[in-house]
Amino acid sequence: MAQLTLLDIAIIASYLLLTLFVGLFFSRRASENVGEFFLSGRKLPWWIAGTGMVATTFAADTPLAVAGFVAKNGIAGNWVWWTFVSGGMLTVFFFARLWRRANILTDLEFIELRYSGKAASFLRGFKAVYFGLFINAVIIGWVNLAMFKIIKIMIPGLNPELAIVGLVIFTAIYSGMSGLWGVSITDAVQFVIAMGGCIVLAVLAVNSPQVTAAGGLKQALPGWMFDFFPSFSSAVNTSQTGAYALPFTAFAAMAFVQWWSSWYPGAEPGGGGYIAQRMMSAKDEKNSLLATLWFTIAHYCVRPWPWIVVGLVSLVMFPNLPVGQKEDGFVYVMNAVLPAGLKGLLIAAFMAAYMSTLSTHLNWGTSYLINDLYKRFVKPEAEENHYVLMSRIVTAVTAIFALYITFYVLETITGAWEFIIQCGAGTGFVLIMRWFWWRLNAWSEITSMVAPIVAYTWVSRFTTLAFPDTIFVIVLFTIVCTLAVTGLTKPTDREKLYAFYRTTRVGGALWKPVADELPDVKGDTGFPALFADWFFGIVLVYATLFGTGKLIFGEPLTAALYYAASAVAGAMIYRDLSKRNWKTFD
């Protein structure tokens, strides 16, 4: 492996110093969470709020994971996350305005807005620990693992374990100093650096001597690897690449079940997490809708193609990588094609993506653990300085726990993705329906979080099912358990339901028993039109995504047809929302 030059080292050092400067310059309260910052009056226009969502979901792990999907199953392997488009569009048209109306500081506050009694309090505290510490540590762990792989391959003279520990400490320090202010400012800068670096890498990779000598990607690889849709027959393999075509049963699990049933960070059914917090930050309901729409388009249509191209190139340059190391091919391509200077720039770009996501998750987890657990249940009347100190301690504990997960639990990034999706399979049913069905209560949501873990444990130990086929079993078990517990427990107190309905005006047939008792509240109508907008939104994203892919792979006529379909879908959405003055409901 080629060592880094002094120019590369200088670029990396300059980036780290710039990041530290931003953290110091924008120093604010470390305990300040996203909701407190934005609800204090700094409402954002849609393009800033939406770009913040895109930046938050761009991490060092994502390019490696996408390249791994491509190297294992061709371009169609990306359906493991492309299917979340449908859920994202539900958030755009049905949930963005509801989160904005809720006027809460964190999405966990929703729990005590919607549910009542001790079960609601328990659920809020439980989710603060479950998501703020455990799930958050797994997410940070796979982000750490991606950076570990980059350092190990790109900088062989550096101890990767010590480097990761150092970067975590560095990020925790500047994140703690800057709070949300510094994190928000650096997110935007880091996203531009990371995205630009990946585009440069893709261009250099396609024009590398190994690829051009083989006559280009399409000549070097089997044709099915460029298909955007999976095989409807038995899995196809090739000894040339060690890749397998995605079977239809796996596609069906993802396309028809996973997108609405599984919790996944950044793609929560019904919105949630930092996506909900960004929606709550928007100026009004219109800006909330547009921010989420822009995020969905940028997330699926703009970001993935450089990663997909590099994933394909990795099969040409490194065809003999074992299946468990396919995602490492992305980093091997970086090391092989980048000249001095650009190599340092790309490492800095990945540090940008890595530190952006790490700082966001450290702030996000601390926000949950301090505001929704410690401040809510342990010490609600303490001085502000006490919460600042505790937030720094919690940030450190989260970082240490995530390091343990990185070095002793996780093996592959894609494996961690699959673990999170399966342990949240079925939870999405409640996350959607808690808005639209009055009968669900806190015990319903608690059950929907515990049941998939039980089902996943059973399926992984006592059956031969593999992901994503396991989704069918886990989701069915979770929904049955959730509905059973809902029927056996008392509904939310009537007064709490009245207050929730007055605040959100959610409407819909499943709130009729409550709406009939509140004749002075006009609930939302016009659902059929929004389902049409949802459909056209899905067409808009997929047509743009596939059109861009066809253009990249030299099929301009097909690309034009996809773009035409995208334009028609966009025009239909614009026409409908314009008729209603950009209000999502009449």
XYZ file of C-alpha atoms in Angstrom:
586
model
C 0.000 0.000 0.000
C 1.266 3.473 -0.896
C 2.023 5.726 2.022
C 0.506 9.165 2.332
C 2.609 12.079 1.111
C 3.327 15.229 3.099
C 0.695 16.992 0.956
C -1.929 14.420 1.943
C -1.034 14.768 5.623
C -1.135 18.567 5.384
C -4.649 18.470 3.863
C -5.946 16.111 6.571
C -4.374 18.205 9.353
C -5.819 21.410 7.875
C -9.283 19.882 7.852
C -9.035 18.799 11.499
C -7.850 22.263 12.549
C -10.691 23.890 10.599
C -13.230 21.644 12.318
C -11.819 22.435 15.748
C -11.931 26.153 14.949
C -15.597 25.924 13.966
C -16.352 24.063 17.189
C -14.676 26.797 19.251
C -16.119 29.680 17.256
C -19.698 28.459 17.523
C -19.419 27.341 21.144
C -22.850 27.087 22.791
C -24.540 25.105 25.560
C -23.640 21.437 25.165
C -27.071 20.373 26.432
C -28.876 22.341 23.745
C -30.808 19.920 21.581
C -32.133 20.373 18.086
C -35.653 21.212 19.164
C -34.602 23.839 21.757
C -32.365 25.516 19.198
C -34.949 25.747 16.445
C -38.023 26.354 18.587
C -36.265 29.330 20.176
C -37.247 31.336 17.118
C -34.631 30.416 14.517
C -37.080 28.877 12.048
C -35.475 27.622 8.863
C -36.505 27.785 5.202
C -37.076 24.460 3.509
C -33.776 24.293 1.638
C -31.674 24.686 4.788
C -33.759 22.260 6.842
C -33.761 19.698 4.013
C -30.034 19.979 3.375
C -29.463 19.409 7.085
C -31.371 16.117 6.800
C -29.230 15.019 3.839
C -25.988 15.954 5.597
C -26.972 14.065 8.740
C -27.645 10.817 6.847
C -24.356 10.976 4.890
C -21.799 9.041 6.927
C -18.512 7.303 6.217
C -20.309 3.954 6.399
C -22.874 4.697 3.700
C -20.595 4.669 0.607
C -18.927 1.454 1.798
C -22.244 -0.254 2.522
C -23.739 0.751 -0.851
C -20.609 -0.416 -2.650
C -20.939 -3.685 -0.739
C -24.553 -4.150 -1.835
C -23.528 -3.557 -5.461
C -20.545 -5.891 -5.265
C -22.703 -8.690 -3.831
C -25.986 -8.290 -5.759
C -25.429 -5.779 -8.554
C -27.180 -2.407 -8.684
C -30.457 -4.087 -7.688
C -28.890 -4.875 -4.314
C -29.662 -1.275 -3.349
C -33.333 -2.136 -2.967
C -32.460 -2.938 0.647
C -32.647 0.848 1.186
C -34.306 2.139 -1.998
C -37.606 0.710 -0.769
C -37.679 3.334 1.985
C -38.706 5.872 -0.694
C -42.350 4.925 -0.130
C -42.077 5.606 3.595
C -40.210 8.831 2.946
C -42.999 10.074 0.722
C -45.563 9.196 3.388
C -43.600 11.455 5.713
C -43.574 14.250 3.115
C -47.314 14.369 2.548
C -48.841 12.955 5.720
C -46.481 13.464 8.645
C -44.341 16.548 8.034
C -47.199 18.918 8.808
C -48.249 16.861 11.854
C -44.784 17.058 13.410
C -44.744 20.783 12.708
C -48.136 21.258 14.387
C -47.141 19.224 17.445
C -44.800 22.073 18.469
C -42.641 19.871 20.696
C -38.910 19.956 21.456
C -37.926 16.328 20.787
C -39.799 13.532 19.088
C -39.885 11.611 22.377
C -42.081 14.353 23.835
C -44.682 13.090 21.387
C -45.166 10.067 23.641
C -46.640 12.072 26.529
C -48.545 14.245 24.069
C -50.255 11.169 22.601
C -50.433 8.669 25.508
C -51.349 8.884 29.185
C -50.491 7.336 32.530
C -47.431 5.606 33.923
C -47.050 3.522 30.760
C -46.467 6.698 28.738
C -43.843 7.925 31.196
C -42.140 4.533 31.165
C -42.174 4.449 27.356
C -40.566 7.873 27.099
C -37.773 6.936 29.514
C -37.337 3.502 27.940
C -37.021 4.922 24.419
C -34.557 7.543 25.667
C -32.241 4.752 26.870
C -33.011 2.295 24.058
C -32.443 4.764 21.217
C -30.222 7.331 22.921
C -27.702 4.800 24.232
C -28.049 1.266 22.826
C -29.293 1.780 19.250
C -27.308 4.994 18.990
C -24.146 3.135 20.034
C -24.732 0.495 17.330
C -25.171 3.225 14.701
C -22.041 5.050 15.877
C -20.318 1.665 15.976
C -20.885 0.930 12.296
C -19.825 4.484 11.404
C -16.636 3.884 13.427
C -16.167 0.559 11.643
C -16.269 2.283 8.248
C -13.626 4.795 9.306
C -11.592 1.938 10.787
C -11.552 0.203 7.389
C -10.553 3.420 5.597
C -7.661 4.093 7.972
C -6.467 0.471 7.955
C -6.303 0.320 4.156
C -5.374 3.905 3.287
C -2.889 4.598 6.103
C -1.230 1.233 6.819
C 1.435 2.758 9.069
C -1.168 4.088 11.513
C -2.750 1.980 14.256
C -6.468 2.023 13.262
C -7.745 1.278 16.778
C -5.865 4.215 18.289
C -6.853 6.428 15.368
C -10.563 5.700 15.870
C -10.302 6.333 19.605
C -8.542 9.620 18.878
C -11.165 10.703 16.323
C -14.012 9.817 18.697
C -12.402 11.869 21.476
C -11.737 14.748 19.073
C -15.339 14.719 17.791
C -16.806 14.399 21.280
C -14.779 17.436 22.395
C -15.744 19.732 19.535
C -19.321 18.431 19.540
C -19.578 19.086 23.272
C -18.113 22.564 22.926
C -20.154 23.657 19.956
C -23.499 22.056 20.783
C -25.999 22.270 17.955
C -24.654 25.551 16.581
C -21.267 24.162 15.594
C -22.739 20.826 14.527
C -25.260 22.525 12.219
C -22.658 24.758 10.597
C -20.084 22.002 10.106
C -22.712 19.567 8.765
C -23.292 21.694 5.663
C -19.570 22.193 4.978
C -18.757 18.543 5.602
C -21.518 17.343 3.270
C -20.182 19.432 0.380
C -16.642 18.163 0.949
C -17.723 14.518 1.237
C -20.073 14.539 -1.769
C -17.588 16.378 -3.973
C -14.852 13.945 -3.016
C -16.967 10.917 -3.896
C -17.818 12.346 -7.336
C -14.125 12.925 -8.063
C -13.352 9.367 -6.954
C -16.048 7.893 -9.224
C -14.732 9.778 -12.274
C -11.138 8.672 -11.633
C -12.219 5.087 -10.940
C -14.154 4.716 -14.217
C -11.189 6.086 -16.140
C -8.598 3.929 -14.367
C -6.310 1.786 -16.564
C -7.838 -1.495 -15.348
C -11.358 -0.450 -16.353
C -10.419 1.155 -19.685
C -8.267 -1.866 -20.602
C -11.304 -4.094 -20.079
C -13.350 -1.929 -22.459
C -15.314 -0.151 -19.728
C -17.579 -1.345 -16.954
C -20.265 -2.761 -19.230
C -17.760 -4.912 -21.085
C -15.993 -6.057 -17.939
C -19.031 -7.119 -15.876
C -22.098 -9.327 -16.520
C -25.084 -7.459 -17.920
C -27.425 -8.383 -15.055
C -25.276 -6.398 -12.635
C -26.522 -3.192 -14.303
C -30.202 -4.110 -13.980
C -32.129 -1.784 -11.687
C -34.637 -4.492 -10.796
C -33.941 -7.952 -9.360
C -34.070 -11.284 -11.124
C -37.457 -13.012 -11.097
C -35.832 -16.406 -11.398
C -33.287 -18.348 -9.365
C -30.241 -16.428 -8.162
C -27.665 -15.923 -10.902
C -24.007 -16.042 -10.000
C -20.715 -15.594 -11.735
C -17.310 -16.873 -10.771
C -15.842 -13.768 -12.372
C -17.093 -11.460 -9.599
C -18.456 -13.680 -6.855
C -21.703 -11.688 -7.007
C -25.262 -13.017 -6.953
C -28.381 -11.523 -8.476
C -30.954 -10.458 -5.894
C -33.797 -13.039 -5.842
C -37.390 -11.883 -6.124
C -38.405 -13.163 -2.681
C -35.819 -10.896 -1.071
C -37.005 -7.965 -3.190
C -40.626 -8.642 -2.205
C -39.786 -8.557 1.499
C -38.150 -5.158 1.095
C -40.505 -3.612 -1.456
C -43.828 -4.648 0.075
C -43.140 -5.018 3.814
C -39.897 -3.467 5.011
C -40.512 0.173 4.044
C -43.577 0.623 6.270
C -42.785 -1.888 8.992
C -39.130 -1.417 9.949
C -37.536 1.330 12.008
C -34.296 2.607 10.539
C -32.434 5.855 11.425
C -33.259 8.565 8.920
C -36.079 6.488 7.398
C -38.415 6.021 10.351
C -42.005 5.234 9.272
C -44.001 8.327 10.163
C -40.862 10.391 10.622
C -38.896 10.579 13.842
C -35.431 11.083 15.283
C -33.372 13.843 13.739
C -35.648 13.881 10.659
C -38.610 14.870 12.834
C -36.469 17.453 14.599
C -35.535 19.053 11.276
C -39.215 19.074 10.244
C -40.096 20.812 13.511
C -37.433 23.415 12.733
C -39.084 24.603 9.516
C -40.793 27.984 9.260
C -44.250 26.569 8.664
C -46.098 23.528 7.319
C -45.251 24.399 3.711
C -41.530 24.649 4.448
C -41.700 21.430 6.466
C -43.227 19.609 3.478
C -40.723 21.057 0.990
C -37.760 20.353 3.278
C -38.738 16.696 3.577
C -39.409 16.439 -0.166
C -35.994 17.921 -0.985
C -34.331 15.565 1.489
C -36.045 12.531 -0.057
C -35.020 13.515 -3.598
C -31.418 14.347 -2.655
C -31.068 11.292 -0.415
C -32.091 8.782 -3.080
C -31.360 10.501 -6.404
C -28.213 12.586 -5.875
C -26.036 10.763 -3.357
C -25.838 7.069 -4.366
C -24.548 7.041 -7.936
C -20.867 7.829 -7.218
C -20.886 5.046 -4.612
C -22.576 2.598 -7.009
C -20.047 3.329 -9.741
C -17.122 2.774 -7.368
C -18.734 -0.463 -6.163
C -18.853 -1.743 -9.748
C -15.267 -0.660 -10.377
C -14.163 -2.565 -7.265
C -15.386 -5.799 -8.884
C -13.187 -5.160 -11.910
C -10.109 -4.160 -9.921
C -10.496 -6.556 -6.958
C -12.733 -9.453 -8.079
C -11.333 -11.939 -5.567
C -12.304 -10.120 -2.383
C -14.237 -12.488 -0.061
C -17.959 -11.838 0.338
C -17.457 -10.500 3.862
C -14.979 -7.925 2.556
C -16.819 -6.724 -0.549
C -17.596 -3.354 1.038
C -13.831 -2.863 1.612
C -13.493 -2.708 -2.177
C -14.585 0.928 -2.061
C -11.530 1.818 0.026
C -9.192 -0.326 -2.094
C -10.351 1.623 -5.170
C -9.638 4.888 -3.334
C -6.133 3.704 -2.522
C -5.490 2.503 -6.087
C -6.705 5.418 -8.219
C -6.141 8.570 -6.170
C -2.949 10.579 -6.727
C -1.110 12.465 -3.991
C -3.148 15.372 -2.681
C -6.449 13.922 -3.815
C -5.851 10.936 -1.541
C -5.545 13.265 1.443
C -8.592 15.209 0.231
C -10.704 12.034 0.026
C -9.595 10.885 3.461
C -10.519 14.346 4.745
C -13.858 14.026 2.905
C -14.584 10.744 4.665
C -13.500 12.255 7.951
C -16.009 15.015 7.187
C -18.842 12.545 6.632
C -17.751 10.473 9.614
C -17.443 13.364 12.058
C -20.652 15.001 10.834
C -22.667 11.874 11.586
C -20.782 11.086 14.791
C -21.309 14.588 16.203
C -24.991 14.534 15.243
C -25.541 11.186 16.939
C -23.643 12.210 20.047
C -25.837 15.325 20.306
C -28.982 13.377 19.420
C -28.325 10.655 21.996
C -27.367 13.179 24.664
C -30.548 15.128 23.931
C -32.638 12.008 24.580
C -30.774 10.923 27.698
C -30.651 14.380 29.291
C -33.953 15.967 28.231
C -36.180 12.898 28.034
C -34.712 10.827 30.862
C -32.495 12.666 33.348
C -34.191 16.072 33.263
C -37.678 14.560 32.987
C -37.455 11.813 35.638
C -34.246 12.062 37.699
C -33.483 15.709 38.454
C -36.060 18.053 36.904
C -35.250 21.190 38.938
C -31.451 21.413 38.677
C -29.423 24.438 37.591
C -28.562 24.787 33.906
C -24.842 24.309 34.621
C -25.632 20.913 36.126
C -27.324 19.757 32.911
C -24.356 21.003 30.874
C -21.988 18.941 33.013
C -24.225 15.867 32.847
C -24.557 16.173 29.069
C -20.781 16.076 28.720
C -20.583 12.995 30.927
C -23.347 11.286 28.934
C -21.597 12.165 25.657
C -18.423 10.517 26.940
C -20.280 7.402 28.152
C -22.059 7.039 24.792
C -18.780 7.406 22.902
C -17.042 4.776 25.074
C -19.936 2.329 24.704
C -19.917 2.844 20.925
C -16.177 2.077 20.832
C -16.868 -1.210 22.602
C -19.556 -2.055 20.014
C -17.130 -1.152 17.212
C -14.228 -3.335 18.318
C -15.963 -6.287 19.974
C -19.427 -6.726 18.420
C -19.683 -5.548 14.800
C -18.098 -7.378 11.866
C -19.550 -5.725 8.750
C -21.455 -2.508 8.094
C -24.120 -4.213 5.998
C -24.565 -6.787 8.763
C -25.197 -3.997 11.268
C -27.721 -2.401 8.900
C -29.568 -5.700 8.599
C -29.523 -6.197 12.390
C -31.123 -2.785 13.012
C -33.783 -3.332 10.337
C -34.749 -6.744 11.742
C -34.817 -5.596 15.387
C -37.194 -2.808 14.356
C -39.360 -4.901 12.005
C -43.027 -4.342 12.835
C -42.408 -1.229 14.930
C -43.249 0.917 11.920
C -46.861 -0.239 12.046
C -47.339 1.547 15.378
C -45.200 4.567 14.431
C -47.610 5.202 11.542
C -50.884 4.190 13.126
C -50.356 6.030 16.446
C -51.128 9.193 14.492
C -54.243 7.892 12.753
C -55.863 5.395 15.142
C -57.072 6.620 18.510
C -57.161 3.148 20.094
C -53.393 2.525 20.178
C -51.856 3.203 23.585
C -48.422 3.287 25.217
C -48.480 -0.478 25.793
C -49.010 -0.963 22.058
C -45.813 0.911 21.288
C -43.859 -0.840 24.041
C -44.952 -4.207 22.632
C -43.973 -3.170 19.089
C -40.427 -2.504 20.318
C -39.976 -5.681 22.366
C -41.701 -8.203 20.057
C -39.317 -7.881 17.072
C -36.301 -8.491 19.325
C -37.942 -11.670 20.623
C -38.849 -12.786 17.103
C -35.384 -11.959 15.727
C -33.735 -13.988 18.495
C -35.960 -16.980 17.774
C -35.569 -16.777 13.976
C -31.785 -16.405 14.103
C -31.307 -19.300 16.555
C -33.925 -21.861 15.560
C -34.529 -21.393 11.819
C -32.470 -21.267 8.627
C -34.168 -18.081 7.374
C -31.825 -15.280 6.316
C -32.372 -11.549 5.853
C -34.538 -10.201 4.249
C -36.840 -13.263 4.262
C -36.874 -13.010 8.069
C -38.826 -9.754 7.728
C -42.068 -11.604 6.907
C -41.976 -13.638 10.132
C -40.806 -10.853 12.444
C -43.356 -8.324 11.171
C -46.267 -10.757 11.397
C -45.321 -11.753 14.963
C -44.896 -8.114 16.024
C -48.216 -6.906 14.625
C -50.162 -9.836 16.115
C -48.609 -9.196 19.540
C -49.234 -5.450 19.260
C -52.900 -5.815 18.359
C -53.414 -8.405 21.105
C -51.897 -6.138 23.761
C -53.892 -3.159 22.446
C -57.134 -5.080 22.851
C -56.234 -6.301 26.346
C -55.211 -2.905 27.763
C -57.126 0.294 28.423
C -57.129 3.051 25.825
C -55.442 6.397 26.390
C -57.356 8.718 28.742
C -60.084 10.628 26.953
C -58.775 14.046 27.991
C -55.366 13.218 26.558
C -56.962 12.126 23.280
C -58.967 15.354 23.161
C -55.836 17.447 23.679
C -53.906 15.522 21.029
C -56.688 15.832 18.480
C -57.070 19.554 19.117
C -53.330 20.074 18.689
C -52.749 18.008 15.550
C -56.242 18.030 13.905
C -55.140 14.742 12.376
C -58.572 13.729 11.020
C -59.356 10.419 9.379
C -61.986 7.732 9.924
C -60.061 5.996 12.730
C -60.408 9.104 14.937
C -64.184 9.335 14.426
C -65.134 8.271 18.013
C -63.043 11.161 19.349
C -63.848 13.646 16.571
C -67.592 13.192 17.129
C -67.103 14.430 20.694
C -65.195 17.529 19.502
C -67.528 19.186 16.974
C -65.655 22.496 17.303
C -62.412 20.985 15.899
C -62.137 20.681 12.132
C -59.998 17.637 11.362
C -58.000 17.230 8.174
C -59.720 16.109 4.989
C -58.614 15.488 1.416
C -56.799 12.209 2.036
C -57.461 10.746 -1.470
C -55.644 13.675 -3.088
C -52.679 13.206 -0.770
C -52.496 9.512 -1.572
C -52.294 10.566 -5.231
C -49.480 12.998 -4.337
C -47.763 10.177 -2.443
C -47.944 7.942 -5.534
C -46.618 10.669 -7.832
C -43.869 11.426 -5.303
C -42.688 7.817 -5.481
C -42.714 7.997 -9.289
C -40.798 11.295 -9.137
C -37.976 9.857 -7.029
C -37.604 6.500 -8.751
C -37.812 8.012 -12.243
C -35.144 10.582 -11.362
C -32.988 7.912 -9.721
C -33.180 5.527 -12.671
C -32.909 8.318 -15.261
C -29.651 9.471 -13.712
C -28.357 5.906 -13.707
C -29.233 5.394 -17.368
C -27.515 8.668 -18.260
C -24.353 7.622 -16.418
C -24.268 4.252 -18.192
C -24.682 5.721 -21.669
C -28.403 5.295 -22.402
C -29.564 8.887 -22.981
C -32.860 7.986 -24.693
C -33.996 5.761 -21.825
C -32.794 8.429 -19.398
C -34.919 11.026 -21.187
C -38.008 8.837 -20.828
C -37.387 8.423 -17.093
C -36.836 12.157 -16.704
C -40.058 12.839 -18.624
C -41.970 10.600 -16.219
C -40.323 12.422 -13.331
C -41.352 15.800 -14.768
C -44.963 14.679 -15.211
C -45.098 13.363 -11.640
C -43.588 16.590 -10.313
C -46.075 18.653 -12.300
C -48.998 16.678 -10.882
C -47.801 17.269 -7.327
C -47.206 20.966 -7.983
C -50.632 21.355 -9.563
C -52.452 19.728 -6.653
C -50.591 21.614 -3.905
C -50.887 24.920 -5.760
C -54.652 24.454 -5.994
C -54.734 24.158 -2.217
C -52.319 27.051 -1.654
C -49.577 24.613 -0.570
C -51.561 23.337 2.364
C -51.333 19.574 2.663
C -54.987 19.393 3.707
C -58.097 21.419 2.939
